[in-house]
mmCIF file of C-alpha atoms and ligand atoms in Angstrom:
data_model
loop_
_atom_site.group_PDB
_atom_site.id
_atom_site.type_symbol
_atom_site.label_atom_id
_atom_site.label_comp_id
_atom_site.label_asym_id
_atom_site.label_seq_id
_atom_site.Cartn_x
_atom_site.Cartn_y
_atom_site.Cartn_z
ATOM 1 C CA MET A 1 229.822 88.094 -91.493
ATOM 2 C CA ILE A 2 228.992 84.562 -92.709
ATOM 3 C CA LYS A 3 225.267 83.777 -92.632
ATOM 4 C CA LYS A 4 224.490 80.965 -90.221
ATOM 5 C CA CYS A 5 222.261 78.094 -91.287
ATOM 6 C CA LYS A 6 218.830 78.112 -89.650
ATOM 7 C CA THR A 7 218.406 74.651 -88.193
ATOM 8 C CA ALA A 8 215.689 72.582 -86.531
ATOM 9 C CA ILE A 9 216.664 69.640 -84.341
ATOM 10 C CA LEU A 10 214.137 66.841 -83.901
ATOM 11 C CA ILE A 11 214.347 64.606 -80.849
ATOM 12 C CA SER A 12 212.418 61.955 -78.947
ATOM 13 C CA GLY A 13 214.575 61.259 -75.932
ATOM 14 C CA SER A 14 217.612 62.083 -73.863
ATOM 15 C CA GLY A 15 219.154 64.420 -76.415
ATOM 16 C CA THR A 16 222.852 63.821 -75.855
ATOM 17 C CA ASN A 17 223.423 64.515 -79.560
ATOM 18 C CA LEU A 18 221.416 67.717 -79.263
ATOM 19 C CA GLN A 19 223.711 68.635 -76.356
ATOM 20 C CA ALA A 20 226.746 67.997 -78.550
ATOM 21 C CA PHE A 21 225.373 70.542 -81.041
ATOM 22 C CA ILE A 22 224.637 73.048 -78.279
ATOM 23 C CA ASN A 23 228.194 72.647 -76.979
ATOM 24 C CA ALA A 24 229.749 72.938 -80.442
ATOM 25 C CA ILE A 25 227.770 76.132 -81.091
ATOM 26 C CA GLU A 26 228.857 77.568 -77.732
ATOM 27 C CA GLU A 27 232.448 76.788 -78.668
ATOM 28 C CA ASN A 28 231.821 78.723 -81.871
ATOM 29 C CA ASN A 29 232.580 75.629 -83.819
ATOM 30 C CA LEU A 30 229.552 75.476 -86.102
ATOM 31 C CA ASN A 31 228.104 77.565 -88.846
ATOM 32 C CA LEU A 32 224.501 76.970 -87.781
ATOM 33 C CA TYR A 33 222.067 78.034 -85.109
ATOM 34 C CA ILE A 34 219.213 76.069 -83.623
ATOM 35 C CA ALA A 35 215.985 77.958 -84.305
ATOM 36 C CA ILE A 36 213.752 75.272 -82.801
ATOM 37 C CA VAL A 37 213.938 71.918 -81.058
ATOM 38 C CA LEU A 38 210.920 69.757 -81.784
ATOM 39 C CA SER A 39 210.002 66.601 -79.900
ATOM 40 C CA ASN A 40 207.261 64.067 -80.471
ATOM 41 C CA ASP A 41 207.280 63.270 -76.745
ATOM 42 C CA ASN A 42 206.601 65.757 -73.985
ATOM 43 C CA ASN A 43 208.779 63.793 -71.563
ATOM 44 C CA ALA A 44 211.897 63.911 -73.718
ATOM 45 C CA TYR A 45 214.760 65.123 -71.537
ATOM 46 C CA GLY A 46 216.259 66.834 -74.570
ATOM 47 C CA LEU A 47 213.519 69.472 -74.233
ATOM 48 C CA GLU A 48 215.065 70.467 -70.874
ATOM 49 C CA ARG A 49 218.499 70.648 -72.438
ATOM 50 C CA ALA A 50 217.175 72.988 -75.126
ATOM 51 C CA LYS A 51 215.348 75.216 -72.630
ATOM 52 C CA SER A 52 218.477 75.462 -70.455
ATOM 53 C CA ALA A 53 220.356 76.681 -73.512
ATOM 54 C CA GLY A 54 217.647 79.272 -74.252
ATOM 55 C CA ILE A 55 216.436 77.492 -77.385
ATOM 56 C CA LYS A 56 212.762 77.490 -78.367
ATOM 57 C CA THR A 57 211.002 74.163 -78.088
ATOM 58 C CA VAL A 58 207.811 72.672 -79.382
ATOM 59 C CA CYS A 59 206.188 69.310 -78.799
ATOM 60 C CA VAL A 60 203.916 67.569 -81.288
ATOM 61 C CA GLU A 61 202.729 64.514 -79.366
ATOM 62 C CA SER A 62 202.793 61.655 -81.863
ATOM 63 C CA SER A 63 200.523 59.530 -79.647
ATOM 64 C CA LYS A 64 197.667 61.929 -80.383
ATOM 65 C CA PHE A 65 197.687 61.329 -84.138
ATOM 66 C CA LYS A 66 195.851 58.567 -85.864
ATOM 67 C CA ASN A 67 198.386 58.003 -88.609
ATOM 68 C CA ARG A 68 201.885 58.861 -89.729
ATOM 69 C CA GLU A 69 200.883 61.378 -92.387
ATOM 70 C CA SER A 70 198.678 63.475 -90.116
ATOM 71 C CA PHE A 71 201.514 63.626 -87.570
ATOM 72 C CA ASP A 72 204.053 64.562 -90.246
ATOM 73 C CA ARG A 73 201.767 67.298 -91.576
ATOM 74 C CA ALA A 74 201.460 68.732 -88.056
ATOM 75 C CA VAL A 75 205.241 68.702 -87.678
ATOM 76 C CA ILE A 76 205.672 70.458 -91.040
ATOM 77 C CA LYS A 77 203.153 73.082 -89.934
ATOM 78 C CA GLU A 78 205.139 73.793 -86.750
ATOM 79 C CA LEU A 79 208.450 73.868 -88.567
ATOM 80 C CA GLU A 80 207.186 76.192 -91.257
ATOM 81 C CA ASP A 81 206.969 79.015 -88.687
ATOM 82 C CA TYR A 82 210.763 78.828 -88.684
ATOM 83 C CA LYS A 83 211.502 77.892 -92.311
ATOM 84 C CA PRO A 84 214.511 75.755 -91.396
ATOM 85 C CA GLU A 85 217.283 75.339 -93.954
ATOM 86 C CA LEU A 86 218.516 72.172 -92.263
ATOM 87 C CA LEU A 87 216.798 69.469 -90.194
ATOM 88 C CA ILE A 88 218.870 67.395 -87.811
ATOM 89 C CA LEU A 89 217.288 64.198 -86.527
ATOM 90 C CA ALA A 90 218.892 63.463 -83.176
ATOM 91 C CA GLY A 91 217.287 60.339 -81.795
ATOM 92 C CA PHE A 92 213.946 61.172 -83.421
ATOM 93 C CA MET A 93 212.200 57.816 -83.148
ATOM 94 C CA ARG A 94 209.740 58.309 -85.974
ATOM 95 C CA ILE A 95 209.734 56.947 -89.483
ATOM 96 C CA LEU A 96 209.195 59.900 -91.795
ATOM 97 C CA SER A 97 206.578 59.697 -94.528
ATOM 98 C CA PRO A 98 207.458 60.517 -98.154
ATOM 99 C CA ILE A 99 205.485 63.789 -97.784
ATOM 100 C CA PHE A 100 207.896 64.943 -95.106
ATOM 101 C CA VAL A 101 211.039 63.767 -96.840
ATOM 102 C CA ARG A 102 210.003 65.412 -100.134
ATOM 103 C CA LYS A 103 209.230 68.686 -98.385
ATOM 104 C CA TYR A 104 212.776 68.914 -96.992
ATOM 105 C CA SER A 105 214.546 66.897 -99.667
ATOM 106 C CA GLY A 106 218.321 66.939 -99.255
ATOM 107 C CA LYS A 107 218.088 68.993 -96.085
ATOM 108 C CA ILE A 108 217.557 66.264 -93.487
ATOM 109 C CA LEU A 109 220.404 64.583 -91.629
ATOM 110 C CA ASN A 110 220.219 61.548 -89.377
ATOM 111 C CA ILE A 111 222.676 59.642 -87.238
ATOM 112 C CA HIS A 112 222.279 55.904 -86.931
ATOM 113 C CA PRO A 113 224.219 53.817 -84.404
ATOM 114 C CA SER A 114 225.762 51.263 -86.775
ATOM 115 C CA LEU A 115 228.082 51.103 -89.732
ATOM 116 C CA LEU A 116 225.340 51.354 -92.339
ATOM 117 C CA PRO A 117 224.352 49.506 -94.488
ATOM 118 C CA LYS A 118 224.902 47.024 -91.638
ATOM 119 C CA TYR A 119 222.212 46.918 -88.957
ATOM 120 C CA PRO A 120 219.507 49.370 -89.964
ATOM 121 C CA GLY A 121 216.660 49.492 -87.439
ATOM 122 C CA LEU A 122 216.830 48.846 -83.689
ATOM 123 C CA ASP A 123 219.117 47.045 -81.202
ATOM 124 C CA THR A 124 222.156 47.674 -83.340
ATOM 125 C CA HIS A 125 224.729 47.219 -80.565
ATOM 126 C CA GLN A 126 223.371 43.881 -79.458
ATOM 127 C CA ARG A 127 223.091 42.639 -83.027
ATOM 128 C CA ALA A 128 226.676 43.652 -83.819
ATOM 129 C CA ILE A 129 227.961 41.854 -80.695
ATOM 130 C CA GLU A 130 225.916 38.733 -81.418
ATOM 131 C CA ALA A 131 227.230 38.640 -84.976
ATOM 132 C CA LYS A 132 230.797 38.795 -83.524
ATOM 133 C CA GLU A 133 231.591 41.860 -85.593
ATOM 134 C CA LYS A 134 235.070 43.271 -85.232
ATOM 135 C CA TRP A 135 233.965 46.802 -86.085
ATOM 136 C CA HIS A 136 230.981 48.874 -85.027
ATOM 137 C CA GLY A 137 230.202 52.573 -84.920
ATOM 138 C CA SER A 138 227.818 55.192 -86.187
ATOM 139 C CA THR A 139 226.843 56.764 -89.498
ATOM 140 C CA VAL A 140 225.670 60.255 -90.417
ATOM 141 C CA HIS A 141 223.583 60.223 -93.577
ATOM 142 C CA PHE A 142 221.152 62.262 -95.625
ATOM 143 C CA VAL A 143 217.587 61.108 -95.097
ATOM 144 C CA THR A 144 215.544 59.696 -97.953
ATOM 145 C CA ALA A 145 212.207 57.895 -97.859
ATOM 146 C CA ASP A 146 214.189 54.649 -97.600
ATOM 147 C CA LEU A 147 214.679 54.101 -93.848
ATOM 148 C CA ASP A 148 218.365 54.169 -92.786
ATOM 149 C CA ARG A 149 219.391 53.893 -96.459
ATOM 150 C CA GLY A 150 219.998 57.510 -97.444
ATOM 151 C CA PRO A 151 223.431 58.478 -98.836
ATOM 152 C CA ARG A 152 226.073 58.223 -96.144
ATOM 153 C CA ILE A 153 228.313 61.168 -95.336
ATOM 154 C CA LEU A 154 230.564 60.160 -92.460
ATOM 155 C CA GLN A 155 231.163 57.129 -90.253
ATOM 156 C CA GLY A 156 232.951 56.827 -86.934
ATOM 157 C CA ARG A 157 234.391 53.355 -86.360
ATOM 158 C CA ILE A 158 235.499 51.562 -83.223
ATOM 159 C CA THR A 159 236.461 47.958 -82.532
ATOM 160 C CA ILE A 160 234.215 45.949 -80.239
ATOM 161 C CA ASN A 161 236.014 44.983 -77.023
ATOM 162 C CA PRO A 162 236.044 41.359 -75.858
ATOM 163 C CA ASN A 163 233.079 40.647 -73.540
ATOM 164 C CA GLU A 164 231.679 44.125 -74.062
ATOM 165 C CA THR A 165 227.976 44.470 -73.200
ATOM 166 C CA PRO A 166 225.526 46.219 -75.557
ATOM 167 C CA TYR A 167 225.212 49.008 -72.953
ATOM 168 C CA GLU A 168 228.979 49.568 -72.760
ATOM 169 C CA LEU A 169 229.219 49.549 -76.541
ATOM 170 C CA LYS A 170 226.322 51.992 -76.852
ATOM 171 C CA LYS A 171 228.066 54.405 -74.477
ATOM 172 C CA ARG A 172 231.268 54.305 -76.526
ATOM 173 C CA VAL A 173 229.355 54.743 -79.777
ATOM 174 C CA GLN A 174 227.497 57.742 -78.354
ATOM 175 C CA LYS A 175 230.790 59.396 -77.514
ATOM 176 C CA ILE A 176 231.937 59.234 -81.117
ATOM 177 C CA GLU A 177 228.507 60.388 -82.318
ATOM 178 C CA HIS A 178 228.984 63.599 -80.368
ATOM 179 C CA TYR A 179 232.080 64.241 -82.467
ATOM 180 C CA ILE A 180 231.031 63.053 -85.914
ATOM 181 C CA TYR A 181 227.515 64.508 -86.020
ATOM 182 C CA PRO A 182 228.467 68.180 -85.551
ATOM 183 C CA LEU A 183 231.417 67.626 -87.902
ATOM 184 C CA ALA A 184 229.215 66.203 -90.672
ATOM 185 C CA ALA A 185 226.700 69.023 -90.155
ATOM 186 C CA LYS A 186 229.550 71.487 -90.547
ATOM 187 C CA TRP A 187 230.447 69.879 -93.871
ATOM 188 C CA VAL A 188 226.843 70.251 -95.013
ATOM 189 C CA THR A 189 226.460 73.885 -93.966
ATOM 190 C CA SER A 190 229.789 74.777 -95.562
ATOM 191 C CA GLY A 191 228.856 73.042 -98.839
ATOM 192 C CA LYS A 192 231.621 70.433 -98.527
ATOM 193 C CA ALA A 193 228.965 67.684 -98.360
ATOM 194 C CA VAL A 194 225.974 68.056 -100.673
ATOM 195 C CA PHE A 195 222.938 65.921 -101.503
ATOM 196 C CA LYS A 196 222.529 65.906 -105.302
ATOM 197 C CA ASN A 197 220.618 63.511 -107.587
ATOM 198 C CA GLY A 198 220.063 61.128 -104.697
ATOM 199 C CA GLU A 199 223.780 60.866 -103.880
ATOM 200 C CA CYS A 200 226.181 62.364 -101.395
ATOM 201 C CA TRP A 201 228.814 64.575 -102.994
ATOM 202 C CA ILE A 202 231.940 65.525 -101.086
ATOM 203 C CA ASP A 203 234.169 68.306 -102.392
ATOM 204 C CA GLY A 204 232.380 68.201 -105.754
ATOM 205 C CA LYS A 205 232.751 64.428 -106.292
ATOM 206 C CA ILE A 206 230.215 61.651 -105.817
ATOM 207 C CA SER A 207 231.021 59.866 -102.588
ATOM 208 C CA LYS A 208 229.706 56.296 -102.850
ATOM 209 C CA ASP A 209 231.307 55.331 -99.560
ATOM 210 C CA PRO A 210 231.209 57.541 -96.501
ATOM 211 C CA LEU A 211 234.324 59.211 -95.165
ATOM 212 C CA GLN A 212 235.534 57.326 -92.117
ATOM 213 C CA ILE A 213 237.177 58.234 -88.865
ATOM 214 C CA ILE A 214 238.667 55.446 -86.770
ATOM 215 C CA PHE A 215 238.607 56.161 -83.044
HETATM 216 C C1 GRF B 301 221.733 57.945 -80.896
HETATM 217 O O1 GRF B 301 222.500 56.871 -80.500
HETATM 218 C C2 GRF B 301 221.504 57.955 -82.385
HETATM 219 O O2 GRF B 301 222.434 57.188 -83.081
HETATM 220 C C3 GRF B 301 220.153 57.327 -82.547
HETATM 221 O O3 GRF B 301 219.436 57.679 -81.398
HETATM 222 C C4 GRF B 301 220.324 57.924 -80.324
HETATM 223 C C5 GRF B 301 219.917 59.239 -79.729
HETATM 224 O O4 GRF B 301 220.545 59.496 -78.519
HETATM 225 N N1 GRF B 301 219.547 57.770 -83.781
HETATM 226 P P1 GRF B 301 220.400 60.933 -77.849
HETATM 227 O O5 GRF B 301 218.910 61.178 -77.596
HETATM 228 O O6 GRF B 301 221.001 61.943 -78.752
HETATM 229 O O7 GRF B 301 221.131 60.801 -76.546
#
């Protein structure tokens, strides 16, 4: 039997990406299991999704910490009970300190709702519409201490529809995220995608540009 990768998923909100992982696991489509779901917000609906799926949850309320490092140390302490081999950030609205990133170097994935390097940060859908971009989408990348700049693994691309609102665009982007995030995680757990010397390697070759799927 193939050993499954012990994974922690970190959330702050609704958790539709977490749900995509839960569904993919139920469909036997992933070589990982979710040992723990951690939220920095007790009201995150994703915690309910995890509980419904019988997954352990823990909340480390970020509002109770006086600075980023003390919060990150508390998160590390919780996670260390599980010794995760992979960390999946799924709408985790916290900037991670270098202490955290070093601790799990090469083992943290994030999904960002833009075609990185375009539009790091917030309000990506609105900014892409305002800039009259033709293309938009989402990027799965390894996390480094450089916010939204870690080596990119996979992008899902869509064209922006005429007169589309940021909300409509966000909904369409989320749909593709639910496909590309579990797929990229599968590449990582199978060793197809690897973080090495600060770069993403795919099938043994440095991958300067992410693989792309057009939807
Ligand atoms: C996603 O759009 C993801 O790109 C961003 O945060 C959002 C999380 O949504 N990092 P959800 O909580 O998974 O529904």
